């Protein structure tokens, strides 16, 4: 498989997953707010701030909206074209990736992602977002679910599939840690400390991950230890960090062809080590380190794995002296003009 | 649906001058007449939605929204009876055979110049002539592997060749997608038993690519080289690559080592044998052609010269579809094949010839003037439709650079019933069949019928407000 194509499939899957996670995050937070109708506008802003912080776009947000209002955050995260990480932007990028590698994916996959893109840009979407937001977010989640279902039933289990799985699970693992991390940014409790996340908050986070039922069935308590045990260390819940890390490790080995449990390249080494930490770790360890530093550490390791995958399978530095041509080609005027050359 | 439709003074594809239907169109007319107008319009909208959801769109350049548009589609098909198609097939086969012999000669001994059939200066001034490639043999001696000749019909209905697109002809995906859309949305209009299928196009192209592979053993690796996903024809590139089951590559995916072309895969380098390139000569190799090309593959021309990779189409074919050389094609056919041309060309005046120049300058308001190095309907003067300032401006340009201009009388293209806002009206059409030259020249029975949607307009290019139709070639 062409390296560029593998890279594009990886990012297509990541962007789809990112859009889905954002939709979940916003929708659940909106529900939470409904239970807190007595909150003043300051408190509402505090309530949303963690979400902006955990997606890492605070600077951009503040430059666009100097004051935080709930509605602003929702717009910013949902369909603000100025935010390259908004749901609409993620879907546009996923769709552009799909368009670029359209010959590699099934017709039905293309139709679904294109339909989602057309929906997000439609008047219907604007209307729903204004009048019935839950239906808007549900549409997105359903379309993503359809896309995943179609992919699962129509895509050959080849390298391209593994690259999509890689992108999806790395993104999912990262987002699960970020859901948990919202607790680190909870507003001041009025006594100079950080507000403690209560049951309501844990319920919201588990809801974001679609994990409430599974969580109850696993008989955990709605506290930090229970949430961590389930969302980070669960062996079999498909959004837990450990589950995702296991899939990532499996995919890298399937792509390189080397057996699991060892490593032939740096990506395999770092991923295997992370998986071992998760396999043998538990919630107490994480809490001893402090929730935020622990989650931050996980995110850094996911990023590192992402970089190593790119270097190992796309750049292949040991084979090329010059990396000029595989880097993202800048889209300057000269390139644009050349790319737009006439076809007879 | 077609009540009150007037063929006027033009050749109409569906009706005789007295308003009765041409016999080969009678079954189609009957089916169209059976449709309800509102139903027709609703289904036309369904077609448009189909193109949108399929992503059968082209990018509009210089549009900051990055918007994509569909190529307007008219559901009324254009029908070509079997005997006319036979005539076109033999004419086009003759033409491409002669053009290939011409290219081989131009890039080898240049006998045709020595014999004085074409003045040497016309070749040397042709913008797409590549003297760097004289003396190089190309696989199977084929130069134009895919040709998209534009055909038109004059007021008597005679078929004429308007131009030969022998570099990177585009539009074949629309030929296939138009048929798909029509079958899907107007199944009751479609007559499976009498319309010949066009589905084999991608396989015919693949067959041709495999035929020209330099390495005969094993399974040759064919790829499609695209300028990138911002090109207006990117949809088509992807579509064809998918239909053929070959990789679509950008220049940065390819590397040349020791005069062999490889692509970069997740498992290292893989050798490439045949490249169906949709990039112009100018951009294909920064070492040989444009130094600033960021789309090309450095060194690919050396691999090509060494015979390690085949390109379709070959380098330098543009000299055969040059607008000035066009005037010599009938002579080229006579010279190489000792036959009279089966398909006529449009009379052409070359501003580079003194007599012709005088004629052109005296008759500007009646002529179509074209710049020899432009395509896509750009750099053109439509004499009868132009105002005085435009004509004066073109006169200056022609005088300043006569070798760059040719002129032709206006041919009033044939018309075909087309759905317009006020109902069915006649609109001018042309036809682009696709000739694939592998082991032998083959033509898929059909083509892209382009239609000028603006009332009275003779310009069918998509960049200038053109649309397209499905083209039916009948079995009998």
Coordinates of N, CA and C in Angstrom, one line a residue, chain B residues 64-188:
Chain B
X64 N -13.0 30.9 -2.9 CA -12.4 30.7 -1.6 C -13.2 29.7 -0.7
X65 N -14.5 29.5 -1.1 CA -15.3 28.5 -0.4 C -14.9 27.1 -0.7
X66 N -14.0 27.0 -1.7 CA -13.6 25.7 -2.2 C -14.8 24.9 -2.6
X67 N -15.8 25.5 -3.2 CA -17.0 24.9 -3.5 C -16.8 23.9 -4.7
X68 N -17.7 22.9 -4.7 CA -17.6 21.9 -5.7 C -19.0 21.9 -6.4
X69 N -18.9 21.8 -7.7 CA -20.2 21.8 -8.5 C -20.3 20.5 -9.3
X70 N -21.6 20.2 -9.6 CA -21.8 19.1 -10.5 C -21.8 19.6 -11.9
X71 N -21.4 18.7 -12.8 CA -21.4 19.0 -14.2 C -22.9 18.9 -14.6
X72 N -23.6 20.0 -15.1 CA -25.0 19.8 -15.3 C -25.3 18.7 -16.3
X73 N -26.3 17.9 -16.0 CA -26.7 16.7 -16.7 C -28.1 16.9 -17.3
X74 N -28.2 16.7 -18.6 CA -29.6 16.7 -19.2 C -30.0 15.3 -19.5
X75 N -31.2 14.9 -19.0 CA -31.6 13.5 -19.1 C -32.0 13.0 -20.5
X76 N -32.2 14.0 -21.4 CA -32.7 13.5 -22.7 C -31.4 13.0 -23.5
X77 N -31.4 11.7 -23.8 CA -30.2 11.2 -24.4 C -30.0 11.6 -25.8
X78 N -28.8 11.5 -26.3 CA -28.5 11.8 -27.7 C -28.3 10.4 -28.3
X79 N -28.9 10.2 -29.5 CA -28.9 8.8 -30.1 C -28.2 8.8 -31.4
X80 N -27.3 7.8 -31.5 CA -26.5 7.6 -32.8 C -26.9 6.3 -33.4
X81 N -27.4 6.2 -34.6 CA -27.8 5.0 -35.2 C -26.5 4.2 -35.6
X82 N -26.7 2.8 -35.7 CA -25.6 1.9 -35.9 C -24.8 2.3 -37.2
X83 N -25.4 2.6 -38.3 CA -24.7 2.9 -39.5 C -23.8 4.1 -39.4
X84 N -24.3 5.2 -38.6 CA -23.5 6.4 -38.4 C -22.3 6.1 -37.5
X85 N -22.5 5.2 -36.5 CA -21.4 4.9 -35.6 C -20.3 4.1 -36.4
X86 N -20.7 3.2 -37.3 CA -19.7 2.5 -38.1 C -18.8 3.5 -38.9
X87 N -19.5 4.5 -39.4 CA -18.8 5.5 -40.2 C -17.8 6.2 -39.3
X88 N -18.2 6.6 -38.1 CA -17.4 7.3 -37.1 C -16.2 6.4 -36.7
X89 N -16.5 5.2 -36.5 CA -15.5 4.3 -36.0 C -14.4 4.1 -37.0
X90 N -14.8 3.9 -38.3 CA -13.7 3.7 -39.3 C -13.0 5.1 -39.5
X91 N -13.7 6.2 -39.5 CA -13.0 7.5 -39.6 C -12.0 7.8 -38.5
X92 N -12.4 7.5 -37.3 CA -11.5 7.8 -36.1 C -10.4 6.8 -36.1
X93 N -10.6 5.5 -36.5 CA -9.5 4.6 -36.5 C -8.5 5.0 -37.5
X94 N -9.0 5.4 -38.7 CA -8.0 5.9 -39.7 C -7.2 7.1 -39.2
X95 N -7.9 8.0 -38.5 CA -7.3 9.2 -38.1 C -6.2 8.9 -37.0
X96 N -6.5 8.1 -36.0 CA -5.5 7.8 -35.0 C -4.3 7.0 -35.5
X97 N -4.6 6.1 -36.5 CA -3.5 5.4 -37.1 C -2.5 6.3 -37.8
X98 N -3.1 7.3 -38.5 CA -2.3 8.2 -39.2 C -1.5 9.1 -38.2
X99 N -2.2 9.6 -37.2 CA -1.5 10.5 -36.2 C -0.4 9.8 -35.5
X100 N -0.5 8.5 -35.2 CA 0.6 7.8 -34.6 C 1.8 7.6 -35.5
X101 N 1.5 7.3 -36.8 CA 2.6 7.2 -37.8 C 3.3 8.6 -37.9
X102 N 2.5 9.6 -37.9 CA 3.0 11.0 -38.0 C 4.0 11.3 -36.8
X103 N 3.5 10.9 -35.6 CA 4.3 11.2 -34.4 C 5.6 10.4 -34.4
X104 N 5.5 9.1 -34.8 CA 6.7 8.3 -34.9 C 7.7 8.9 -35.9
X105 N 7.2 9.4 -37.0 CA 8.0 10.0 -38.0 C 8.7 11.3 -37.5
X106 N 7.8 12.2 -36.9 CA 8.3 13.5 -36.3 C 9.4 13.2 -35.3
X107 N 9.3 12.2 -34.5 CA 10.3 11.9 -33.5 C 11.4 11.0 -34.0
X108 N 11.4 10.7 -35.3 CA 12.5 9.9 -35.8 C 13.1 10.6 -37.1
X109 N 12.7 10.2 -38.3 CA 13.4 10.7 -39.5 C 12.8 12.0 -40.0
X110 N 11.6 12.3 -39.6 CA 10.9 13.5 -40.1 C 10.8 13.6 -41.7
X111 N 10.5 12.4 -42.2 CA 10.3 12.3 -43.6 C 9.3 13.2 -44.2
X112 N 8.2 13.4 -43.4 CA 7.1 14.2 -43.9 C 7.5 15.7 -44.1
X113 N 8.5 16.1 -43.3 CA 9.0 17.5 -43.4 C 10.0 17.5 -44.6
X114 N 10.8 16.5 -44.8 CA 11.7 16.4 -45.9 C 10.9 16.4 -47.2
X115 N 9.8 15.8 -47.2 CA 9.0 15.7 -48.4 C 8.1 17.0 -48.6
X116 N 8.3 17.9 -47.7 CA 7.6 19.2 -47.9 C 6.1 19.2 -47.7
X117 N 5.6 18.2 -47.1 CA 4.1 18.1 -46.8 C 3.7 19.2 -45.8
X118 N 4.5 19.3 -44.7 CA 4.3 20.3 -43.7 C 5.6 21.1 -43.6
X119 N 5.4 22.4 -43.6 CA 6.6 23.3 -43.4 C 7.3 23.0 -42.1
X120 N 8.6 22.9 -42.0 CA 9.3 22.6 -40.8 C 9.0 23.6 -39.7
X121 N 8.8 24.8 -40.1 CA 8.6 25.8 -39.0 C 7.3 25.5 -38.2
X122 N 6.3 24.9 -38.8 CA 5.1 24.6 -38.0 C 5.3 23.6 -36.9
X123 N 6.2 22.7 -37.2 CA 6.6 21.7 -36.1 C 7.4 22.4 -35.1
X124 N 8.4 23.1 -35.5 CA 9.4 23.7 -34.6 C 8.7 24.7 -33.7
X125 N 7.6 25.4 -34.2 CA 7.0 26.4 -33.4 C 5.8 25.8 -32.5
X126 N 5.5 24.6 -32.8 CA 4.4 24.0 -32.0 C 4.8 23.9 -30.5
X127 N 3.9 24.4 -29.7 CA 4.3 24.6 -28.3 C 4.6 23.2 -27.6
X128 N 3.9 22.2 -28.1 CA 4.1 20.9 -27.4 C 5.1 20.0 -28.1
X129 N 5.8 20.5 -29.1 CA 6.9 19.7 -29.7 C 8.0 19.5 -28.7
X130 N 8.5 18.2 -28.6 CA 9.6 17.9 -27.6 C 10.8 17.4 -28.4
X131 N 11.7 18.3 -28.9 CA 12.8 17.8 -29.7 C 13.7 16.9 -28.9
X132 N 13.7 17.1 -27.5 CA 14.5 16.2 -26.6 C 14.2 14.7 -26.9
X133 N 13.1 14.4 -27.5 CA 12.7 13.0 -27.6 C 12.9 12.4 -29.0
X134 N 13.6 13.2 -29.8 CA 13.8 12.6 -31.1 C 14.8 11.4 -31.0
X135 N 14.5 10.4 -31.7 CA 15.3 9.2 -31.7 C 15.1 8.2 -30.6
X136 N 14.1 8.5 -29.7 CA 13.8 7.6 -28.6 C 12.6 6.7 -29.1
X137 N 12.8 5.4 -28.9 CA 11.7 4.5 -29.2 C 10.7 4.4 -28.0
X138 N 9.4 4.4 -28.3 CA 8.4 4.2 -27.2 C 7.9 2.8 -27.4
X139 N 7.4 2.2 -26.2 CA 6.9 0.8 -26.2 C 5.8 0.6 -27.3
X140 N 6.0 -0.4 -28.1 CA 5.0 -0.8 -29.2 C 4.8 0.3 -30.2
X141 N 5.7 1.3 -30.2 CA 5.5 2.4 -31.2 C 4.2 3.2 -31.1
X142 N 3.6 3.1 -30.0 CA 2.3 3.8 -29.8 C 2.6 5.1 -29.1
X143 N 2.0 6.2 -29.6 CA 2.2 7.5 -29.0 C 0.9 8.0 -28.2
X144 N -0.2 8.0 -29.0 CA -1.4 8.5 -28.4 C -2.2 7.2 -28.0
X145 N -2.2 6.9 -26.8 CA -2.9 5.7 -26.3 C -4.4 5.9 -26.1
X146 N -4.7 7.2 -25.6 CA -6.0 7.5 -25.4 C -6.3 8.9 -26.1
X147 N -7.2 8.9 -27.0 CA -7.5 10.1 -27.7 C -8.9 10.5 -27.5
X148 N -9.2 11.7 -27.2 CA -10.6 12.2 -27.1 C -10.9 13.2 -28.2
X149 N -11.2 12.7 -29.4 CA -11.4 13.7 -30.5 C -12.8 14.3 -30.3
X150 N -12.9 15.6 -30.6 CA -14.1 16.3 -30.5 C -14.8 16.3 -31.9
X151 N -16.0 15.8 -32.0 CA -16.7 15.8 -33.3 C -17.9 16.7 -33.2
X152 N -18.2 17.3 -34.4 CA -19.4 18.1 -34.4 C -20.1 17.8 -35.8
X153 N -21.3 18.3 -35.9 CA -22.0 18.1 -37.2 C -22.5 19.5 -37.7
X154 N -22.3 19.6 -39.0 CA -22.7 20.9 -39.6 C -24.2 20.9 -39.9
X155 N -24.7 22.0 -40.6 CA -26.1 22.1 -40.8 C -26.7 21.0 -41.6
X156 N -25.9 20.3 -42.4 CA -26.4 19.2 -43.2 C -26.3 17.9 -42.5
X157 N -25.7 17.9 -41.3 CA -25.6 16.7 -40.5 C -24.3 15.9 -40.8
X158 N -23.4 16.5 -41.6 CA -22.1 15.8 -41.8 C -21.2 15.9 -40.6
X159 N -20.6 14.8 -40.2 CA -19.7 14.7 -39.1 C -18.4 15.4 -39.4
X160 N -17.9 16.2 -38.6 CA -16.6 16.9 -38.8 C -15.7 16.7 -37.5
X161 N -14.4 16.6 -37.7 CA -13.5 16.5 -36.5 C -13.2 18.0 -36.2
X162 N -13.4 18.4 -34.9 CA -13.1 19.8 -34.6 C -11.7 19.8 -34.0
X163 N -11.4 18.9 -33.1 CA -10.0 18.8 -32.7 C -9.7 17.4 -32.1
X164 N -8.4 17.1 -32.1 CA -8.0 15.8 -31.6 C -7.3 16.1 -30.2
X165 N -7.8 15.6 -29.1 CA -7.2 15.8 -27.8 C -6.3 14.6 -27.6
X166 N -5.0 14.8 -27.8 CA -4.1 13.6 -27.7 C -3.1 13.7 -26.6
X167 N -3.3 14.6 -25.7 CA -2.4 14.7 -24.5 C -3.0 14.0 -23.3
X168 N -3.9 14.7 -22.6 CA -4.5 14.1 -21.5 C -6.0 14.3 -21.6
X169 N -6.7 13.6 -22.5 CA -8.1 13.9 -22.7 C -8.9 13.5 -21.4
X170 N -9.9 14.3 -21.0 CA -10.6 14.0 -19.8 C -12.1 13.8 -20.2
X171 N -12.9 13.4 -19.2 CA -14.3 13.3 -19.4 C -14.9 11.9 -19.5
X172 N -14.0 10.9 -19.5 CA -14.5 9.5 -19.7 C -15.3 9.1 -18.5
X173 N -15.0 9.6 -17.3 CA -15.8 9.2 -16.1 C -17.3 9.7 -16.3
X174 N -17.5 10.8 -17.0 CA -18.8 11.3 -17.2 C -19.6 10.4 -18.1
X175 N -18.9 9.9 -19.1 CA -19.5 9.0 -20.1 C -20.1 7.8 -19.3
X176 N -19.3 7.3 -18.3 CA -19.8 6.2 -17.5 C -20.8 6.6 -16.5
X177 N -20.6 7.7 -15.8 CA -21.5 8.1 -14.7 C -22.9 8.6 -15.3
X178 N -22.9 9.2 -16.4 CA -24.1 9.7 -17.0 C -25.0 8.5 -17.3
X179 N -24.4 7.4 -17.8 CA -25.1 6.2 -18.2 C -25.7 5.6 -16.9
X180 N -24.9 5.6 -15.8 CA -25.3 5.0 -14.6 C -26.5 5.8 -14.0
X181 N -26.4 7.1 -14.0 CA -27.4 7.9 -13.5 C -28.7 7.8 -14.3
X182 N -28.6 7.7 -15.6 CA -29.8 7.6 -16.4 C -30.5 6.3 -16.2
X183 N -29.7 5.2 -16.1 CA -30.3 3.9 -15.9 C -31.0 3.8 -14.5
X184 N -30.4 4.5 -13.5 CA -30.9 4.4 -12.2 C -32.2 5.3 -12.0
X185 N -32.2 6.5 -12.6 CA -33.3 7.4 -12.4 C -34.4 7.3 -13.5
X186 N -34.0 7.0 -14.7 CA -35.0 6.9 -15.8 C -35.0 5.5 -16.4
X187 N -35.2 4.4 -15.6 CA -35.1 3.1 -16.1 C -36.1 2.9 -17.2
X188 N -37.2 3.6 -17.1 CA -38.3 3.4 -18.1 C -38.0 4.1 -19.5

